[in-house]
CSV table of C-alpha atoms in Angstrom, one decimal:
chain,number,residue,atom,x,y,z
A,14,MET,CA,-11.5,-43.4,57.2
A,15,ALA,CA,-12.2,-45.3,54.4
A,16,HIS,CA,-15.8,-44.9,52.9
A,17,PRO,CA,-16.0,-47.3,50.1
A,18,GLN,CA,-19.0,-47.2,47.7
A,19,THR,CA,-19.0,-50.9,46.9
A,20,THR,CA,-17.9,-54.1,48.3
A,21,LYS,CA,-14.3,-54.2,49.3
A,22,THR,CA,-12.2,-57.4,50.2
A,23,ILE,CA,-10.4,-56.8,53.2
A,24,LEU,CA,-8.7,-60.4,53.8
A,25,THR,CA,-8.9,-63.0,51.2
A,26,ALA,CA,-8.6,-66.8,51.9
A,27,ALA,CA,-5.0,-66.8,52.0
A,28,ASP,CA,-4.8,-63.8,54.3
A,29,ILE,CA,-7.4,-65.5,56.7
A,30,SER,CA,-5.3,-68.7,57.0
A,31,ARG,CA,-2.2,-66.8,57.6
A,32,THR,CA,-3.8,-64.5,60.3
A,33,ILE,CA,-5.0,-67.8,62.0
A,34,ASP,CA,-1.5,-69.0,62.0
A,35,ARG,CA,-0.3,-66.0,63.6
A,36,ILE,CA,-3.1,-66.0,66.1
A,37,ALA,CA,-2.6,-69.5,67.2
A,38,HIS,CA,1.3,-68.7,67.6
A,39,GLN,CA,0.6,-65.7,69.7
A,40,ILE,CA,-2.0,-67.8,72.0
A,41,LEU,CA,1.0,-70.2,72.3
A,42,GLU,CA,3.6,-67.7,73.2
A,43,LYS,CA,1.4,-65.2,75.4
A,44,THR,CA,-0.1,-68.3,77.5
A,45,GLU,CA,3.2,-70.4,77.4
A,46,GLY,CA,2.2,-73.4,75.6
A,47,ALA,CA,-1.7,-73.0,76.1
A,48,ARG,CA,-1.6,-76.1,78.5
A,49,ASP,CA,-4.8,-75.4,80.4
A,50,ALA,CA,-6.9,-73.2,77.4
A,51,VAL,CA,-10.1,-74.2,76.2
A,52,LEU,CA,-11.4,-72.3,73.2
A,53,LEU,CA,-15.0,-71.5,73.2
A,54,GLY,CA,-16.7,-70.1,70.1
A,55,ILE,CA,-19.3,-67.9,69.9
A,56,PRO,CA,-22.0,-68.6,67.4
A,57,THR,CA,-22.0,-68.7,64.4
A,58,ARG,CA,-18.5,-68.0,62.9
A,59,GLY,CA,-16.7,-67.9,66.3
A,60,PHE,CA,-17.2,-71.9,66.5
A,61,PRO,CA,-15.2,-72.7,62.9
A,62,LEU,CA,-12.4,-70.1,64.1
A,63,ALA,CA,-12.2,-71.9,67.5
A,64,ARG,CA,-11.5,-75.2,65.7
A,65,ARG,CA,-9.2,-73.9,63.1
A,66,LEU,CA,-6.9,-72.3,66.0
A,67,ALA,CA,-7.0,-75.4,68.0
A,68,GLY,CA,-6.1,-77.4,64.8
A,69,ARG,CA,-3.0,-74.6,64.1
A,70,ILE,CA,-2.1,-75.0,67.9
A,71,ALA,CA,-1.9,-78.9,67.7
A,72,THR,CA,-0.2,-78.7,64.4
A,73,PHE,CA,2.4,-76.3,66.0
A,74,GLU,CA,3.2,-77.8,69.4
A,75,ASP,CA,1.1,-80.8,69.4
A,76,VAL,CA,-1.2,-79.6,72.2
A,77,PRO,CA,-4.5,-80.6,72.2
A,78,ILE,CA,-7.1,-77.9,73.1
A,79,PRO,CA,-10.6,-78.4,73.9
A,80,VAL,CA,-13.1,-76.7,71.8
A,81,GLY,CA,-16.7,-75.7,72.8
A,82,VAL,CA,-19.4,-73.4,71.4
A,83,LEU,CA,-21.3,-70.7,73.6
A,84,ASP,CA,-24.3,-69.2,72.8
A,85,VAL,CA,-24.8,-66.1,74.3
A,86,THR,CA,-28.2,-65.2,72.6
A,87,LEU,CA,-29.9,-65.6,76.2
A,88,TYR,CA,-27.6,-63.2,78.1
A,89,ARG,CA,-27.9,-60.2,75.4
A,90,ASP,CA,-28.9,-56.8,76.4
A,91,ASP,CA,-31.0,-55.9,73.4
A,92,LEU,CA,-33.5,-58.9,73.4
A,93,ARG,CA,-36.5,-56.6,73.8
A,94,MET,CA,-35.5,-54.9,70.8
A,95,ARG,CA,-36.5,-57.3,68.2
A,96,ALA,CA,-38.9,-60.5,67.8
A,97,ALA,CA,-37.3,-63.6,70.1
A,98,ARG,CA,-34.4,-64.8,68.4
A,99,ALA,CA,-33.4,-68.7,67.8
A,100,ILE,CA,-31.2,-69.8,70.3
A,101,GLY,CA,-27.9,-71.6,69.2
A,102,LYS,CA,-26.1,-74.5,70.7
A,103,THR,CA,-24.0,-74.2,74.0
A,104,GLN,CA,-21.6,-77.3,74.4
A,105,ILE,CA,-18.6,-76.8,76.7
A,106,PRO,CA,-16.0,-79.6,76.7
A,107,PRO,CA,-16.5,-82.3,79.1
A,108,ALA,CA,-13.6,-81.4,81.0
A,109,GLY,CA,-15.5,-78.0,81.8
A,110,ILE,CA,-14.1,-74.4,82.6
A,111,ASP,CA,-13.4,-74.4,86.0
A,112,GLY,CA,-9.8,-73.5,86.9
A,113,ARG,CA,-9.0,-73.0,83.0
A,114,LEU,CA,-7.8,-70.3,80.6
A,115,VAL,CA,-11.0,-69.8,78.7
A,116,ILE,CA,-10.3,-68.2,75.2
A,117,LEU,CA,-13.2,-66.6,73.5
A,118,VAL,CA,-13.3,-66.7,69.8
A,119,ASP,CA,-15.5,-64.4,67.7
A,120,ASP,CA,-15.2,-63.4,64.1
A,121,VAL,CA,-15.8,-59.5,64.5
A,122,LEU,CA,-15.5,-57.4,67.7
A,123,PHE,CA,-17.7,-54.2,67.2
A,124,SER,CA,-19.6,-52.7,70.5
A,125,GLY,CA,-18.3,-55.1,72.8
A,126,ARG,CA,-22.0,-56.3,73.5
A,127,THR,CA,-21.5,-59.9,72.5
A,128,VAL,CA,-18.5,-60.2,74.5
A,129,ARG,CA,-20.1,-58.6,77.7
A,130,ALA,CA,-22.8,-61.3,77.2
A,131,ALA,CA,-20.5,-64.2,77.0
A,132,LEU,CA,-18.8,-63.0,79.9
A,133,ASP,CA,-22.1,-63.4,81.7
A,134,ALA,CA,-22.8,-66.6,80.4
A,135,LEU,CA,-19.3,-68.0,81.6
A,136,GLY,CA,-20.0,-67.0,85.0
A,137,ASP,CA,-22.9,-69.1,85.1
A,138,LEU,CA,-21.2,-72.1,83.8
A,139,GLY,CA,-18.0,-72.2,85.9
A,140,ARG,CA,-15.0,-70.3,87.1
A,141,PRO,CA,-12.2,-70.0,84.8
A,142,ARG,CA,-8.8,-69.0,85.9
A,143,ALA,CA,-8.8,-66.4,83.5
A,144,VAL,CA,-10.8,-65.0,80.2
A,145,GLN,CA,-9.0,-64.0,77.0
A,146,LEU,CA,-10.5,-62.7,73.9
A,147,ALA,CA,-9.4,-63.9,70.6
A,148,VAL,CA,-11.0,-61.9,67.2
A,149,LEU,CA,-10.7,-62.3,63.4
A,150,VAL,CA,-11.5,-58.4,63.0
A,151,ASP,CA,-11.6,-55.3,65.4
A,152,ARG,CA,-13.8,-53.0,63.5
A,153,GLY,CA,-13.8,-50.4,66.3
A,154,HIS,CA,-16.5,-48.3,67.7
A,155,ARG,CA,-16.5,-50.0,71.3
A,156,GLU,CA,-19.7,-49.2,73.6
A,157,LEU,CA,-18.1,-50.9,76.6
A,158,PRO,CA,-14.7,-51.4,78.4
A,159,ILE,CA,-13.6,-54.3,76.6
A,160,ARG,CA,-10.5,-55.2,74.3
A,161,ALA,CA,-9.2,-58.1,72.5
A,162,ASP,CA,-6.4,-60.4,73.5
A,163,TYR,CA,-5.5,-61.4,70.0
A,164,VAL,CA,-6.5,-59.8,66.8
A,165,GLY,CA,-6.3,-60.7,63.3
A,166,LYS,CA,-6.9,-57.7,61.8
A,167,ASN,CA,-7.6,-54.0,62.8
A,168,ILE,CA,-10.0,-52.4,60.2
A,169,PRO,CA,-10.8,-48.8,60.7
A,170,THR,CA,-14.8,-48.3,60.1
A,171,SER,CA,-17.7,-45.7,60.0
A,172,LEU,CA,-20.7,-46.8,61.5
A,173,VAL,CA,-22.6,-46.9,57.9
A,174,GLU,CA,-20.3,-49.5,57.0
A,175,SER,CA,-20.2,-53.3,57.4
A,176,VAL,CA,-18.0,-56.2,57.8
A,177,ARG,CA,-19.0,-59.5,56.5
A,178,VAL,CA,-17.0,-62.5,57.5
A,179,ARG,CA,-17.4,-65.4,55.3
A,180,LEU,CA,-15.9,-68.8,56.4
A,181,SER,CA,-15.8,-72.3,54.2
A,182,GLU,CA,-17.7,-73.9,57.3
A,183,THR,CA,-20.7,-71.6,57.3
A,184,ASP,CA,-20.7,-69.9,53.9
A,185,GLY,CA,-18.7,-71.7,51.4
A,186,ALA,CA,-15.7,-69.5,51.4
A,187,ASP,CA,-13.1,-67.7,53.2
A,188,GLU,CA,-13.3,-64.0,52.7
A,189,VAL,CA,-13.6,-60.8,54.8
A,190,GLN,CA,-15.4,-57.7,53.4
A,191,LEU,CA,-16.3,-54.2,54.1
A,192,TYR,CA,-19.5,-53.0,52.5
A,193,PRO,CA,-21.3,-50.0,52.8
A,194,GLY,CA,-24.9,-49.7,54.8
A,195,THR,CA,-25.5,-51.0,58.3
A,196,ASP,CA,-25.4,-54.7,59.2
A,197,THR,CA,-28.5,-56.7,59.0
A,198,SER,CA,-26.9,-59.9,57.8
A,199,ALA,CA,-24.5,-60.6,61.1
A,200,ALA,CA,-28.0,-61.1,63.2
A,201,PRO,CA,-29.5,-64.5,63.5
A,202,ALA,CA,-32.2,-64.7,60.8
A,203,THR,CA,-35.9,-64.3,62.1
A,204,GLY,CA,-38.0,-65.2,59.1
A,205,ALA,CA,-41.3,-63.8,58.8
A,206,ALA,CA,-43.0,-67.2,59.7
A,207,GLU,CA,-41.6,-67.0,63.1
A,208,ARG,CA,-42.9,-63.5,63.9
A,209,ARG,CA,-46.1,-64.8,63.1
A,210,VAL,CA,-48.7,-64.4,65.5
A,211,VAL,CA,-50.7,-67.1,66.8
A,212,ALA,CA,-54.0,-66.5,68.7
B,4,MET,CA,-43.2,-65.0,67.9
B,5,ILE,CA,-46.2,-66.1,69.9
B,6,ALA,CA,-48.8,-63.9,71.1
B,7,HIS,CA,-50.8,-66.4,72.8
B,8,LEU,CA,-51.0,-70.1,73.5
B,9,LEU,CA,-54.5,-71.0,73.5
B,10,SER,CA,-54.7,-74.3,71.4
B,11,ALA,CA,-52.2,-76.8,70.1
B,12,ALA,CA,-54.2,-76.6,66.4
B,13,ASP,CA,-52.9,-73.0,66.6
B,14,LEU,CA,-49.1,-74.0,66.0
B,15,ASP,CA,-48.0,-74.6,62.5
B,16,ALA,CA,-45.3,-77.0,61.9
B,17,ALA,CA,-42.3,-74.5,61.8
B,18,THR,CA,-43.6,-72.7,64.9
B,19,ALA,CA,-44.1,-76.4,66.7
B,20,THR,CA,-40.6,-77.2,65.4
B,21,ARG,CA,-39.0,-74.0,66.7
B,22,VAL,CA,-40.6,-74.6,70.4
B,23,LEU,CA,-39.0,-78.2,70.3
B,24,ASP,CA,-35.6,-77.1,68.9
B,25,THR,CA,-35.5,-73.9,71.7
B,26,ALA,CA,-36.5,-76.8,74.6
B,27,GLY,CA,-33.6,-78.8,73.3
B,28,GLU,CA,-31.2,-75.7,74.4
B,29,MET,CA,-33.2,-74.8,77.4
B,30,ALA,CA,-32.7,-78.6,78.5
B,31,GLY,CA,-28.9,-77.9,79.1
B,32,VAL,CA,-29.9,-75.4,81.8
B,33,ALA,CA,-30.9,-78.3,84.2
B,34,ASP,CA,-27.4,-79.7,84.0
B,35,ARG,CA,-25.4,-76.6,84.8
B,36,GLU,CA,-24.0,-75.4,88.3
B,37,VAL,CA,-26.2,-72.2,88.0
B,38,LYS,CA,-29.6,-73.2,86.9
B,39,LYS,CA,-30.8,-69.6,86.0
B,40,LEU,CA,-30.9,-67.4,82.9
B,41,PRO,CA,-31.0,-63.8,83.1
B,42,THR,CA,-33.2,-63.8,79.9
B,43,LEU,CA,-36.7,-62.8,81.5
B,44,ARG,CA,-35.2,-60.7,84.2
B,45,GLY,CA,-38.1,-57.8,85.2
B,46,ARG,CA,-40.7,-59.8,83.5
B,47,THR,CA,-44.0,-61.1,85.5
B,48,VAL,CA,-45.9,-64.5,85.1
B,49,VAL,CA,-48.7,-65.0,86.9
B,50,ASN,CA,-50.2,-68.6,87.4
B,51,LEU,CA,-53.7,-68.6,87.7
B,52,PHE,CA,-55.1,-71.8,88.5
B,53,TYR,CA,-58.8,-72.5,88.9
B,54,GLU,CA,-58.1,-76.5,89.2
B,55,ASP,CA,-55.8,-78.2,91.6
B,56,SER,CA,-52.4,-79.1,89.7
B,57,THR,CA,-49.0,-79.6,91.4
B,58,ARG,CA,-47.0,-80.7,88.4
B,59,THR,CA,-48.2,-78.2,85.6
B,60,ARG,CA,-48.4,-75.3,88.2
B,61,THR,CA,-44.7,-76.3,89.5
B,62,SER,CA,-43.4,-76.9,86.2
B,63,PHE,CA,-44.5,-73.4,84.7
B,64,GLU,CA,-43.2,-71.7,88.2
B,65,VAL,CA,-39.7,-73.7,87.9
B,66,ALA,CA,-39.7,-72.6,83.9
B,67,ALA,CA,-40.3,-68.9,84.7
B,68,LYS,CA,-37.8,-68.8,87.7
B,69,ARG,CA,-34.8,-70.7,85.5
B,70,LEU,CA,-35.5,-67.5,82.9
B,71,SER,CA,-35.3,-65.1,85.9
B,72,ALA,CA,-38.9,-64.0,85.5
B,73,ASP,CA,-41.2,-62.9,88.5
B,74,VAL,CA,-43.5,-65.5,89.2
B,75,ILE,CA,-47.1,-64.9,91.1
B,76,ASN,CA,-49.2,-68.0,92.2
B,77,PHE,CA,-52.9,-67.1,92.3
B,78,SER,CA,-55.0,-70.2,92.9
B,79,ALA,CA,-58.7,-69.9,93.2
B,80,ARG,CA,-58.7,-71.2,96.8
B,81,GLY,CA,-58.0,-68.9,99.4
B,82,SER,CA,-58.6,-65.9,96.9
B,83,SER,CA,-61.0,-63.4,95.8
B,84,VAL,CA,-62.3,-66.2,93.6
B,85,SER,CA,-63.7,-67.9,96.6
B,86,LYS,CA,-65.3,-64.8,97.6
B,87,GLY,CA,-67.3,-65.0,94.0
B,88,GLU,CA,-64.9,-62.7,91.7
B,89,SER,CA,-65.6,-63.2,88.3
B,90,LEU,CA,-62.7,-64.2,85.8
B,91,LYS,CA,-62.9,-61.1,84.0
B,92,ASP,CA,-62.7,-58.8,87.4
B,93,THR,CA,-59.5,-61.1,88.0
B,94,ALA,CA,-58.1,-60.6,85.0
B,95,LEU,CA,-58.4,-56.9,85.0
B,96,THR,CA,-56.9,-57.3,88.4
B,97,LEU,CA,-53.7,-59.1,87.1
B,98,GLN,CA,-53.3,-56.6,84.4
B,99,ALA,CA,-53.5,-53.8,86.7
B,100,MET,CA,-50.6,-55.5,88.6
B,101,GLY,CA,-48.8,-55.9,85.6
B,102,ALA,CA,-48.4,-59.4,84.3
B,103,ASP,CA,-46.6,-59.9,81.1
B,104,ALA,CA,-48.3,-63.4,80.9
B,105,VAL,CA,-50.8,-65.3,82.5
B,106,VAL,CA,-50.6,-69.1,82.8
B,107,ILE,CA,-54.4,-70.2,83.3
B,108,ARG,CA,-55.9,-73.5,84.1
B,109,HIS,CA,-59.6,-73.6,84.1
B,110,MET,CA,-62.5,-75.9,84.6
B,111,ALA,CA,-64.6,-74.5,81.5
B,112,SER,CA,-63.6,-74.9,78.4
B,113,GLY,CA,-62.4,-71.9,76.5
B,114,ALA,CA,-61.7,-69.5,79.4
B,115,PRO,CA,-58.0,-69.0,78.1
B,116,HIS,CA,-59.8,-67.5,74.9
B,117,ARG,CA,-61.9,-65.4,76.8
B,118,LEU,CA,-59.0,-64.2,78.8
B,119,ALA,CA,-56.8,-63.4,75.9
B,120,ARG,CA,-59.1,-60.6,75.1
B,121,TRP,CA,-59.4,-58.9,78.1
B,122,ILE,CA,-55.7,-58.5,78.9
B,123,ASP,CA,-53.1,-57.3,77.1
B,124,GLY,CA,-50.2,-59.7,78.2
B,125,SER,CA,-49.8,-63.2,76.6
B,126,VAL,CA,-52.3,-66.0,77.6
B,127,ILE,CA,-51.0,-69.5,77.7
B,128,ASN,CA,-53.6,-72.3,78.3
B,129,ALA,CA,-52.4,-74.8,80.8
B,130,GLY,CA,-55.5,-77.0,80.7
B,131,ASP,CA,-59.1,-75.6,80.3
B,132,GLY,CA,-61.9,-78.2,81.0
B,133,THR,CA,-62.1,-81.2,78.6
B,134,HIS,CA,-60.8,-78.9,75.8
B,135,GLU,CA,-56.8,-78.3,75.1
B,136,HIS,CA,-53.5,-78.5,77.3
B,137,PRO,CA,-51.3,-77.3,74.8
B,138,THR,CA,-47.8,-77.2,76.4
B,139,GLN,CA,-48.5,-81.0,77.4
B,140,ALA,CA,-49.0,-82.0,73.7
B,141,LEU,CA,-45.4,-80.0,73.3
B,142,LEU,CA,-43.6,-81.8,75.9
B,143,ASP,CA,-44.9,-85.4,74.9
B,144,ALA,CA,-43.8,-84.5,71.3
B,145,TYR,CA,-40.4,-83.3,72.5
B,146,THR,CA,-40.4,-86.5,74.6
B,147,MET,CA,-41.1,-88.7,71.4
B,148,ARG,CA,-38.7,-86.9,69.3
B,149,SER,CA,-35.7,-87.2,71.7
B,150,ARG,CA,-36.3,-90.8,72.6
B,151,LEU,CA,-37.4,-91.8,68.9
B,152,GLY,CA,-35.2,-89.3,67.1
B,153,ARG,CA,-38.0,-87.9,65.0
B,154,LEU,CA,-41.9,-87.2,64.6
B,155,ALA,CA,-42.8,-87.6,61.1
B,156,GLY,CA,-44.0,-91.0,60.2
B,157,LEU,CA,-44.5,-92.3,63.8
B,158,HIS,CA,-47.6,-94.2,65.0
B,159,VAL,CA,-49.1,-92.9,68.2
B,160,VAL,CA,-51.6,-95.0,70.1
B,161,ILE,CA,-53.6,-92.8,72.6
B,162,VAL,CA,-55.9,-94.9,74.9
B,163,GLY,CA,-58.1,-94.4,77.5
B,164,ASP,CA,-60.7,-91.4,78.5
B,165,VAL,CA,-60.3,-89.8,75.4
B,166,LEU,CA,-63.8,-87.8,76.2
B,167,HIS,CA,-62.4,-85.7,79.0
B,168,SER,CA,-58.9,-85.7,77.8
B,169,ARG,CA,-57.2,-82.2,77.1
B,170,VAL,CA,-53.9,-84.1,76.8
B,171,ALA,CA,-55.7,-86.3,73.6
B,172,ARG,CA,-57.2,-83.3,72.2
B,173,SER,CA,-54.2,-81.3,72.0
B,174,ASN,CA,-51.8,-84.3,71.3
B,175,VAL,CA,-54.0,-85.4,68.3
B,176,HIS,CA,-53.9,-81.4,66.8
B,177,LEU,CA,-50.1,-81.2,67.3
B,178,LEU,CA,-49.0,-84.8,66.2
B,179,HIS,CA,-51.0,-84.2,63.3
B,180,THR,CA,-49.5,-81.2,62.4
B,181,LEU,CA,-45.8,-82.7,62.8
B,182,GLY,CA,-46.6,-85.8,60.6
B,183,ALA,CA,-47.4,-88.6,63.2
B,184,LYS,CA,-50.1,-91.0,63.0
B,185,VAL,CA,-52.6,-91.1,65.7
B,186,THR,CA,-55.1,-93.9,66.7
B,187,LEU,CA,-57.3,-93.2,69.4
B,188,VAL,CA,-58.3,-96.3,71.7
B,189,ALA,CA,-61.3,-95.9,74.0
B,190,PRO,CA,-64.4,-97.7,74.9
B,191,PRO,CA,-67.1,-96.3,72.7
B,192,THR,CA,-68.5,-94.5,75.9
B,193,LEU,CA,-65.1,-92.8,76.5
B,194,LEU,CA,-64.9,-91.2,72.8
B,195,PRO,CA,-66.5,-87.6,72.1
B,196,VAL,CA,-69.3,-86.9,69.6
B,197,GLY,CA,-67.5,-86.1,66.5
B,198,VAL,CA,-64.4,-87.8,67.1
B,199,GLY,CA,-64.8,-89.2,63.4
B,200,SER,CA,-63.8,-85.7,62.3
B,201,TRP,CA,-60.3,-85.5,64.1
B,202,PRO,CA,-57.3,-86.2,61.9
B,203,ALA,CA,-57.1,-89.4,64.0
B,204,ALA,CA,-58.3,-93.4,63.6
B,205,VAL,CA,-60.4,-94.6,66.1
B,206,SER,CA,-60.7,-98.1,67.5
B,207,TYR,CA,-62.2,-100.1,70.4
B,208,ASP,CA,-59.6,-102.9,70.4
B,209,LEU,CA,-56.3,-101.9,72.2
B,210,ASP,CA,-54.6,-105.3,71.3
B,211,SER,CA,-54.8,-104.7,67.5
B,212,ALA,CA,-53.3,-101.1,67.7
B,213,LEU,CA,-50.3,-102.3,69.6
B,214,SER,CA,-48.3,-104.4,67.2
B,215,ASP,CA,-47.0,-101.4,65.1
B,216,ALA,CA,-46.9,-98.7,67.7
B,217,ASP,CA,-44.1,-96.6,68.3
B,218,VAL,CA,-45.8,-94.9,71.0
B,219,VAL,CA,-48.1,-95.9,73.6
B,220,MET,CA,-50.1,-92.9,75.6
B,221,MET,CA,-51.8,-94.0,78.4
B,222,LEU,CA,-54.6,-91.5,79.6
B,223,ARG,CA,-55.7,-91.2,83.4
B,224,VAL,CA,-59.1,-92.4,83.9
B,225,GLN,CA,-60.3,-89.0,85.2
B,226,ARG,CA,-62.5,-90.2,88.3
B,227,GLU,CA,-63.3,-86.7,89.1
B,228,ARG,CA,-64.8,-85.9,85.8
B,229,LEU,CA,-66.8,-89.1,85.5
B,230,ALA,CA,-69.9,-87.5,86.2
B,231,GLY,CA,-69.2,-86.0,89.8
B,232,GLY,CA,-66.8,-89.2,90.3
B,233,SER,CA,-69.2,-91.5,92.2
B,234,ALA,CA,-69.1,-95.1,91.7
B,235,ALA,CA,-72.5,-95.3,90.4
B,236,ALA,CA,-71.8,-92.5,87.8
B,237,ARG,CA,-68.6,-94.3,86.5
B,238,ASP,CA,-70.5,-97.5,85.9
B,239,THR,CA,-72.3,-95.5,83.3
B,240,PHE,CA,-68.8,-95.5,81.3
B,241,PHE,CA,-67.7,-98.8,82.1
B,242,PRO,CA,-68.7,-101.3,84.6
B,243,SER,CA,-65.7,-101.8,86.8
B,244,ASP,CA,-62.2,-100.8,86.9
B,245,ARG,CA,-61.0,-104.3,86.7
B,246,GLU,CA,-63.0,-104.7,83.6
B,247,TYR,CA,-61.4,-101.3,82.1
B,248,SER,CA,-58.0,-102.5,82.9
B,249,ARG,CA,-58.4,-105.7,81.7
B,250,ARG,CA,-59.4,-104.3,78.2
B,251,TYR,CA,-57.7,-101.0,77.9
B,252,GLY,CA,-54.8,-100.9,80.9
B,253,LEU,CA,-51.3,-101.7,79.9
B,254,ASP,CA,-49.8,-104.7,81.5
B,255,ASP,CA,-46.7,-106.6,81.0
B,256,ALA,CA,-48.1,-109.0,78.8
B,257,ARG,CA,-49.2,-105.9,76.1
B,258,LEU,CA,-46.2,-104.4,77.0
B,259,ARG,CA,-44.0,-107.4,75.3
B,260,ARG,CA,-46.4,-107.7,72.2
B,261,MET,CA,-45.5,-103.9,71.3
B,262,PRO,CA,-42.3,-103.6,68.9
B,263,ALA,CA,-39.0,-103.5,70.8
B,264,HIS,CA,-38.7,-99.9,70.5
B,265,ALA,CA,-41.9,-98.6,71.5
B,266,ILE,CA,-42.1,-96.2,74.2
B,267,VAL,CA,-44.9,-95.8,76.9
B,268,MET,CA,-46.3,-92.5,78.1
B,269,HIS,CA,-48.5,-91.1,80.3
B,270,PRO,CA,-49.2,-87.3,81.4
B,271,GLY,CA,-49.5,-88.1,84.9
B,272,PRO,CA,-50.7,-88.3,87.7
B,273,MET,CA,-51.0,-92.4,87.2
B,274,ASN,CA,-53.9,-94.6,88.4
B,275,ARG,CA,-51.5,-97.6,88.8
B,276,GLY,CA,-53.3,-100.8,88.7
B,277,VAL,CA,-56.0,-99.1,86.4
B,278,GLU,CA,-55.0,-97.6,83.2
B,279,ILE,CA,-51.1,-98.8,83.5
B,280,THR,CA,-49.5,-101.6,85.8
B,281,ALA,CA,-46.7,-101.0,88.0
B,282,GLU,CA,-44.1,-102.9,86.2
B,283,VAL,CA,-45.1,-101.0,83.1
B,284,ALA,CA,-45.0,-97.6,84.6
B,285,ASP,CA,-41.6,-98.3,86.2
B,286,SER,CA,-40.2,-100.4,83.1
B,287,PRO,CA,-37.1,-98.4,81.1
B,288,ARG,CA,-39.5,-97.8,78.2
B,289,SER,CA,-41.6,-95.6,80.4
B,290,THR,CA,-40.9,-92.0,79.5
B,291,ILE,CA,-43.2,-90.9,82.6
B,292,VAL,CA,-40.6,-89.2,84.8
B,293,GLU,CA,-38.7,-88.0,81.5
B,294,GLN,CA,-41.8,-86.2,80.6
B,295,VAL,CA,-41.8,-83.9,83.8
B,296,GLY,CA,-38.1,-83.2,83.2
B,297,ASN,CA,-38.9,-82.2,79.7
B,298,GLY,CA,-41.8,-80.0,80.7
B,299,VAL,CA,-39.6,-77.7,82.2
B,300,SER,CA,-37.7,-77.2,79.1
B,301,VAL,CA,-40.5,-77.0,76.9
B,302,ARG,CA,-42.1,-74.3,78.9
B,303,MET,CA,-39.0,-72.3,79.5
B,304,ALA,CA,-39.3,-72.5,75.4
B,305,VAL,CA,-42.6,-71.1,75.0
B,306,LEU,CA,-41.9,-68.4,77.7
B,307,TYR,CA,-38.9,-67.3,76.3
B,308,LEU,CA,-40.4,-67.1,72.7
B,309,MET,CA,-43.4,-65.3,74.0
B,310,LEU,CA,-41.7,-62.8,76.3
B,311,GLY,CA,-38.1,-63.0,75.1
B,312,GLY,CA,-38.5,-60.8,72.3
B,313,LEU,CA,-40.3,-57.6,71.3
């Protein structure tokens, strides 16, 4: 297992672009044309990834795929471990998810707890025909019996390393990096002002 | 993030904006198939109401239940309070039962502040005497922002019984924090001593304040607070309902003089025909029913931000 002393680039912008193209092809292949698919991105970076995937699928086969965003903050199992987090946006495409194939999209698959929360959230929004999972990076260390249907890249990591995904929509550039230290940047920022006690 | 919500004046602009933004996301839950989130599962919210209230108590109850908290309604009538139990003893009882948050409405101004010192859980002021009602101010601000798109720079005219109104007091503080300009309009007898020190302009003339208003908020004539509520006592504040509504009531003619985009608000319950006519209350420019729905979203946001974290 790699133990980089410094930050290492795992995927460049060109790699990310090729990876997204491949996942788009795999979705079309595995779902036989993705006719009833809905892509739901998990904030923050799952949403731009879902939009890019839908864009590529539309280019390859001219299938318009509805894209939405599914915030799972209120379904997390670790809410009480920190100060109240900011809630992200949830926007389900107007056609809904009932009877459709929902493909959840996220940047990094790690413990699986975010996906577990997303599955619970989906259950409250409707009843999809099936649910699949697409991730740009699978870094291992699952804590729940969850696996991805589409994986951009498997990156073996140790628990004292972190994966940082940067996308031009949210971070100004496309890049996936592996760096030493446990991750704090992936968590939604809670500023000092937000922790302030009002009495 | 927030330990207690006792006064709208305690909220800084960033915190208040965060509550409003969170409420915006909570609003989506009302349109869903399953109107419930698991977020506050296992937490207990006590509604401790020493004064009659349908709307606020129900609103907090719905908000807490949508977040899966357990709700205990404790009203003064028919409880140990009617047997003479003190607020402190009631508080310690609730504490022993494991309340994570207590929503309190009390006829004495300052009661929630006392309560916050006696119990470990969060205290939410749902109206104390003639002092404050911060969640009402938050839901009013939320309603203004969703109708008009912003709060900074808005001119909000608050009309009526400012003297007894905790809604007015909380609104003045919060709107000032969020950058709106407030004008209070009332007969001199219904303005509190020291109103000159509030961050708001004061006028006795409704008509002159209407022409550049973005929001006109009508306050309820609080018959029960006007010195016992007898007609004779009320006369010491204004001569008659008729004269009051002539000078300070919002009717169709006054609504037409307001700018076309301006909205009409009322915290409810209304005295139709006194501070507001039925046509105005039912007009599309009135947000009165919307305010009730927004109240649930805002209270969900407050409960989440208080109980949803550490």
